[in-house]
Amino acid sequence: MSFTVRDVNAVIEGLWPIEHAESWDAPGLLSGSPDAPVSRIHLAVDAVAETVDEALALGAGLLLVHHPLLLRGVTTVAETTYKGAMLARLIRGDCALVAAHTNADIVDDGVSSVIARRIGLLNEVPLVAGAVPGTGLGRAGDLPETVTLGHLARLLAELLPATATGIRVAGEYDAPVTRVALCGGAGDSLLGNPEVRAADVYISSDLRHHPASEAREQAALGGGPALIDTSHWASEWLWLDTAANQLRDALPGVTVTVSDLRTDPWDFVVTQ
């Protein structure tokens, strides 16, 4: 059975509907002919030079990424810019580029749900409800048994691919944890969310100094979660295997591969 970019994109939009993406987002088909054939799909978190090289070397007809390459407005795609250079190489290599971003964050089996299930959360609910029941941004739930904050941080360190920045924690190592809130990717905008405030710990990425500091001060005064800060790339990479399996089921005969390349931007860290 043969498929085109149009066919594959229809499956992608069926699994991760664009109409449920955040208003500021820019997912969907970013480049490529809808009529081009696709026999191999490659998945990555980021469209960067290395993942484009990988997709082209594999002979992929479509590169599916989590982060949209054109999320921010551009006025040129000249090949003197990295976005222009990558788009040109993808087009010349007959490899379409598609992004599934916040539309893949909110669904059941989406980015945050994958993390929640890998750490064993029960009674999972979204932090911010979506248009469809059971969907939405982030997740909260209960661990099967109480563990220490340090134990949970170590579990995440084993679960997530290694990065230079590792796992950062704000809270007492031996603090008991039962209720967990989390958001894959950048999530400090949800620090004031009621589910987050009611949790024992909040797991997310890119937690900035001031929002994290204010959350910890408020927690000390009137209750609130400990914080676990993970690599943005690592927290979203876990979803790729789930997405790949869904695509394999929907597109029989198409080879679907997942990039193991670390596209976290940091190379090393010096501890003090």
CSV table of C-alpha atoms in Angstrom, one decimal:
chain,number,residue,atom,x,y,z
A,1,MET,CA,0.0,0.0,0.0
A,2,SER,CA,1.4,3.4,-1.0
A,3,PHE,CA,0.9,6.7,0.8
A,4,THR,CA,1.5,10.3,0.0
A,5,VAL,CA,2.4,13.3,2.2
A,6,ARG,CA,-1.3,14.2,2.1
A,7,ASP,CA,-2.3,10.8,3.4
A,8,VAL,CA,0.3,10.8,6.2
A,9,ASN,CA,-0.6,14.4,7.2
A,10,ALA,CA,-4.3,13.4,7.4
A,11,VAL,CA,-3.3,10.6,9.8
A,12,ILE,CA,-1.2,13.0,11.8
A,13,GLU,CA,-4.0,15.5,12.1
A,14,GLY,CA,-6.4,12.7,13.0
A,15,LEU,CA,-4.1,11.5,15.9
A,16,TRP,CA,-3.3,15.1,17.0
A,17,PRO,CA,-6.0,17.4,15.7
A,18,ILE,CA,-4.7,20.9,14.7
A,19,GLU,CA,-7.9,22.5,15.8
A,20,HIS,CA,-7.1,21.7,19.4
A,21,ALA,CA,-3.6,23.4,19.3
A,22,GLU,CA,-3.1,26.5,21.3
A,23,SER,CA,-3.9,29.7,19.4
A,24,TRP,CA,-0.3,30.9,19.3
A,25,ASP,CA,1.0,27.6,17.9
A,26,ALA,CA,2.0,26.7,14.3
A,27,PRO,CA,1.8,22.9,13.8
A,28,GLY,CA,1.0,21.1,10.6
A,29,LEU,CA,2.6,20.7,7.2
A,30,LEU,CA,5.5,23.1,7.0
A,31,SER,CA,7.1,22.2,3.7
A,32,GLY,CA,6.8,19.5,1.0
A,33,SER,CA,4.4,18.5,-1.8
A,34,PRO,CA,1.2,16.9,-0.6
A,35,ASP,CA,1.4,14.5,-3.6
A,36,ALA,CA,5.0,13.3,-2.9
A,37,PRO,CA,5.2,9.6,-1.9
A,38,VAL,CA,6.1,8.5,1.6
A,39,SER,CA,7.5,5.1,2.5
A,40,ARG,CA,9.6,6.2,5.6
A,41,ILE,CA,8.8,8.6,8.4
A,42,HIS,CA,11.4,9.9,10.8
A,43,LEU,CA,10.5,11.4,14.2
A,44,ALA,CA,12.5,13.9,16.3
A,45,VAL,CA,11.7,16.6,18.9
A,46,ASP,CA,13.5,19.3,17.0
A,47,ALA,CA,14.2,20.2,13.3
A,48,VAL,CA,17.9,21.0,13.6
A,49,ALA,CA,20.7,20.3,11.2
A,50,GLU,CA,21.5,16.9,12.7
A,51,THR,CA,18.0,15.6,12.6
A,52,VAL,CA,17.6,16.8,9.0
A,53,ASP,CA,20.8,15.1,8.1
A,54,GLU,CA,19.5,11.9,9.8
A,55,ALA,CA,16.2,12.0,8.0
A,56,LEU,CA,17.8,12.5,4.6
A,57,ALA,CA,20.4,9.8,5.2
A,58,LEU,CA,17.6,7.4,6.0
A,59,GLY,CA,15.7,8.3,2.9
A,60,ALA,CA,12.7,9.5,4.8
A,61,GLY,CA,9.9,11.1,2.8
A,62,LEU,CA,8.6,13.0,5.9
A,63,LEU,CA,10.2,14.3,9.0
A,64,LEU,CA,7.7,14.7,11.9
A,65,VAL,CA,9.0,17.0,14.7
A,66,HIS,CA,7.4,18.2,17.9
A,67,HIS,CA,8.7,21.8,17.7
A,68,PRO,CA,7.5,23.8,14.7
A,69,LEU,CA,10.4,25.2,12.8
A,70,LEU,CA,8.4,28.3,11.8
A,71,LEU,CA,6.8,29.0,15.2
A,72,ARG,CA,8.0,32.6,15.1
A,73,GLY,CA,7.6,34.8,12.1
A,74,VAL,CA,10.4,35.0,9.5
A,75,THR,CA,10.9,37.5,6.7
A,76,THR,CA,13.3,35.3,4.7
A,77,VAL,CA,14.2,31.7,4.1
A,78,ALA,CA,17.5,32.5,2.4
A,79,GLU,CA,20.0,29.8,2.8
A,80,THR,CA,22.2,32.2,4.8
A,81,THR,CA,19.7,31.5,7.7
A,82,TYR,CA,19.6,28.1,9.4
A,83,LYS,CA,15.9,27.8,8.8
A,84,GLY,CA,16.2,28.6,5.2
A,85,ALA,CA,19.1,26.2,4.8
A,86,MET,CA,17.3,23.4,6.4
A,87,LEU,CA,14.1,23.9,4.4
A,88,ALA,CA,16.1,24.0,1.2
A,89,ARG,CA,17.8,20.8,2.0
A,90,LEU,CA,14.6,19.1,3.0
A,91,ILE,CA,12.9,20.2,-0.2
A,92,ARG,CA,15.8,19.1,-2.4
A,93,GLY,CA,15.8,15.8,-0.6
A,94,ASP,CA,12.1,15.2,-1.2
A,95,CYS,CA,11.5,15.1,2.6
A,96,ALA,CA,8.4,16.9,3.8
A,97,LEU,CA,8.4,18.6,7.3
A,98,VAL,CA,5.4,18.3,9.6
A,99,ALA,CA,5.1,19.5,13.2
A,100,ALA,CA,2.7,18.2,16.0
A,101,HIS,CA,3.2,20.5,18.9
A,102,THR,CA,0.5,21.6,21.5
A,103,ASN,CA,-1.9,19.4,19.5
A,104,ALA,CA,0.3,16.5,20.6
A,105,ASP,CA,0.7,17.8,24.2
A,106,ILE,CA,-3.0,17.7,25.1
A,107,VAL,CA,-4.3,14.4,23.8
A,108,ASP,CA,-4.6,11.1,25.6
A,109,ASP,CA,-1.2,9.4,25.0
A,110,GLY,CA,0.3,12.8,24.4
A,111,VAL,CA,3.5,14.3,25.8
A,112,SER,CA,2.4,14.8,29.4
A,113,SER,CA,0.3,11.6,29.5
A,114,VAL,CA,3.3,9.5,28.4
A,115,ILE,CA,5.4,10.9,31.3
A,116,ALA,CA,2.5,10.4,33.8
A,117,ARG,CA,2.1,6.8,32.8
A,118,ARG,CA,5.8,6.0,32.8
A,119,ILE,CA,6.1,7.1,36.4
A,120,GLY,CA,2.9,5.2,37.2
A,121,LEU,CA,0.4,7.9,38.0
A,122,LEU,CA,-3.1,6.8,38.8
A,123,ASN,CA,-6.4,8.8,38.4
A,124,GLU,CA,-4.7,11.0,35.8
A,125,VAL,CA,-6.4,14.3,35.0
A,126,PRO,CA,-5.3,17.3,32.9
A,127,LEU,CA,-4.1,20.5,34.6
A,128,VAL,CA,-6.0,22.6,32.1
A,129,ALA,CA,-9.0,20.9,30.5
A,130,GLY,CA,-9.2,20.7,26.7
A,131,ALA,CA,-12.2,20.9,24.4
A,132,VAL,CA,-12.5,17.1,24.5
A,133,PRO,CA,-13.1,15.4,27.9
A,134,GLY,CA,-9.9,13.8,29.2
A,135,THR,CA,-7.6,16.0,27.1
A,136,GLY,CA,-5.8,19.2,28.1
A,137,LEU,CA,-2.4,20.6,29.0
A,138,GLY,CA,-0.3,18.8,31.7
A,139,ARG,CA,-1.4,16.0,34.0
A,140,ALA,CA,-1.9,15.3,37.7
A,141,GLY,CA,-2.3,12.1,39.5
A,142,ASP,CA,-1.4,9.9,42.4
A,143,LEU,CA,1.6,7.6,42.8
A,144,PRO,CA,0.7,4.0,43.7
A,145,GLU,CA,2.6,4.5,47.0
A,146,THR,CA,4.3,7.4,48.7
A,147,VAL,CA,7.9,7.9,47.8
A,148,THR,CA,10.5,10.5,48.8
A,149,LEU,CA,11.2,13.5,46.6
A,150,GLY,CA,14.7,12.2,46.1
A,151,HIS,CA,13.5,8.8,45.0
A,152,LEU,CA,11.1,10.4,42.4
A,153,ALA,CA,13.9,12.6,41.1
A,154,ARG,CA,16.2,9.5,40.7
A,155,LEU,CA,13.4,7.7,38.9
A,156,LEU,CA,13.1,10.5,36.4
A,157,ALA,CA,16.9,10.5,36.0
A,158,GLU,CA,16.7,6.8,34.9
A,159,LEU,CA,13.6,7.3,32.8
A,160,LEU,CA,14.7,10.4,30.8
A,161,PRO,CA,17.6,10.4,28.4
A,162,ALA,CA,20.7,11.9,29.9
A,163,THR,CA,21.5,15.6,29.4
A,164,ALA,CA,24.2,18.0,30.7
A,165,THR,CA,21.8,19.8,33.0
A,166,GLY,CA,20.4,16.6,34.5
A,167,ILE,CA,17.5,16.8,37.0
A,168,ARG,CA,17.2,19.9,39.3
A,169,VAL,CA,15.1,19.8,42.4
A,170,ALA,CA,13.7,22.4,44.9
A,171,GLY,CA,12.6,20.7,48.1
A,172,GLU,CA,13.8,18.4,50.8
A,173,TYR,CA,15.3,15.1,49.6
A,174,ASP,CA,13.2,13.0,52.1
A,175,ALA,CA,9.9,14.9,51.7
A,176,PRO,CA,7.0,12.5,51.1
A,177,VAL,CA,5.4,12.6,47.6
A,178,THR,CA,2.1,11.1,46.6
A,179,ARG,CA,0.3,13.6,44.5
A,180,VAL,CA,2.2,14.7,41.3
A,181,ALA,CA,1.5,17.4,38.8
A,182,LEU,CA,3.5,17.6,35.6
A,183,CYS,CA,3.8,19.3,32.3
A,184,GLY,CA,6.1,18.2,29.5
A,185,GLY,CA,8.1,21.0,28.0
A,186,ALA,CA,8.1,24.6,29.4
A,187,GLY,CA,5.6,24.8,32.2
A,188,ASP,CA,6.3,27.6,34.7
A,189,SER,CA,3.1,29.4,33.4
A,190,LEU,CA,1.2,26.7,35.3
A,191,LEU,CA,2.8,27.2,38.7
A,192,GLY,CA,-0.4,28.9,39.9
A,193,ASN,CA,-2.7,26.2,38.6
A,194,PRO,CA,-4.9,24.7,41.3
A,195,GLU,CA,-3.9,21.1,40.5
A,196,VAL,CA,-0.2,22.2,40.7
A,197,ARG,CA,-0.7,24.1,44.0
A,198,ALA,CA,-2.4,21.0,45.5
A,199,ALA,CA,0.3,18.6,44.4
A,200,ASP,CA,3.3,17.4,46.5
A,201,VAL,CA,5.6,18.1,43.5
A,202,TYR,CA,5.4,19.7,40.1
A,203,ILE,CA,7.6,18.3,37.3
A,204,SER,CA,8.3,20.5,34.3
A,205,SER,CA,11.1,22.1,32.3
A,206,ASP,CA,12.6,25.5,31.7
A,207,LEU,CA,11.5,26.7,35.2
A,208,ARG,CA,12.8,30.2,35.4
A,209,HIS,CA,14.4,31.8,38.4
A,210,HIS,CA,11.6,34.3,39.5
A,211,PRO,CA,8.6,32.0,38.9
A,212,ALA,CA,10.3,29.1,40.7
A,213,SER,CA,11.6,31.3,43.6
A,214,GLU,CA,8.1,32.8,44.1
A,215,ALA,CA,6.5,29.4,44.0
A,216,ARG,CA,8.9,28.1,46.7
A,217,GLU,CA,8.4,31.1,48.9
A,218,GLN,CA,4.6,30.8,48.6
A,219,ALA,CA,4.9,27.1,49.4
A,220,ALA,CA,6.9,27.8,52.5
A,221,LEU,CA,4.2,30.3,53.6
A,222,GLY,CA,1.0,28.6,52.7
A,223,GLY,CA,1.6,25.2,51.1
A,224,GLY,CA,2.6,24.3,47.5
A,225,PRO,CA,4.6,21.8,45.6
A,226,ALA,CA,8.3,20.9,45.6
A,227,LEU,CA,9.7,21.5,42.1
A,228,ILE,CA,11.6,19.1,39.7
A,229,ASP,CA,13.1,20.8,36.6
A,230,THR,CA,14.0,18.5,33.7
A,231,SER,CA,15.5,19.0,30.3
A,232,HIS,CA,12.8,20.3,27.9
A,233,TRP,CA,14.0,18.1,25.1
A,234,ALA,CA,14.2,15.0,27.3
A,235,SER,CA,10.7,15.4,28.7
A,236,GLU,CA,9.3,15.5,25.2
A,237,TRP,CA,11.5,12.8,23.6
A,238,LEU,CA,9.7,10.1,25.6
A,239,TRP,CA,6.6,10.8,23.5
A,240,LEU,CA,8.2,9.9,20.2
A,241,ASP,CA,8.1,6.1,20.7
A,242,THR,CA,4.4,6.3,21.4
A,243,ALA,CA,3.8,8.5,18.4
A,244,ALA,CA,5.8,6.1,16.2
A,245,ASN,CA,3.7,3.1,17.3
A,246,GLN,CA,0.5,5.0,16.5
A,247,LEU,CA,1.8,5.9,13.0
A,248,ARG,CA,2.9,2.3,12.4
A,249,ASP,CA,-0.6,1.1,13.2
A,250,ALA,CA,-2.3,3.6,11.0
A,251,LEU,CA,0.1,3.4,8.0
A,252,PRO,CA,0.9,-0.3,7.4
A,253,GLY,CA,4.0,-0.8,5.3
A,254,VAL,CA,5.5,2.5,6.1
A,255,THR,CA,8.8,2.4,8.1
A,256,VAL,CA,8.7,4.7,11.1
A,257,THR,CA,12.0,5.5,12.9
A,258,VAL,CA,12.8,7.6,16.0
A,259,SER,CA,15.8,9.8,16.4
A,260,ASP,CA,18.1,9.1,19.3
A,261,LEU,CA,20.1,12.2,18.7
A,262,ARG,CA,20.3,14.5,21.7
A,263,THR,CA,19.0,17.9,20.6
A,264,ASP,CA,19.1,19.5,24.0
A,265,PRO,CA,21.2,22.7,23.4
A,266,TRP,CA,23.6,22.2,26.4
A,267,ASP,CA,26.8,20.3,26.0
A,268,PHE,CA,28.3,20.2,29.5
A,269,VAL,CA,27.9,21.7,33.0
A,270,VAL,CA,30.5,22.7,35.6
A,271,THR,CA,29.2,22.1,39.2
A,272,GLN,CA,30.4,24.2,42.1
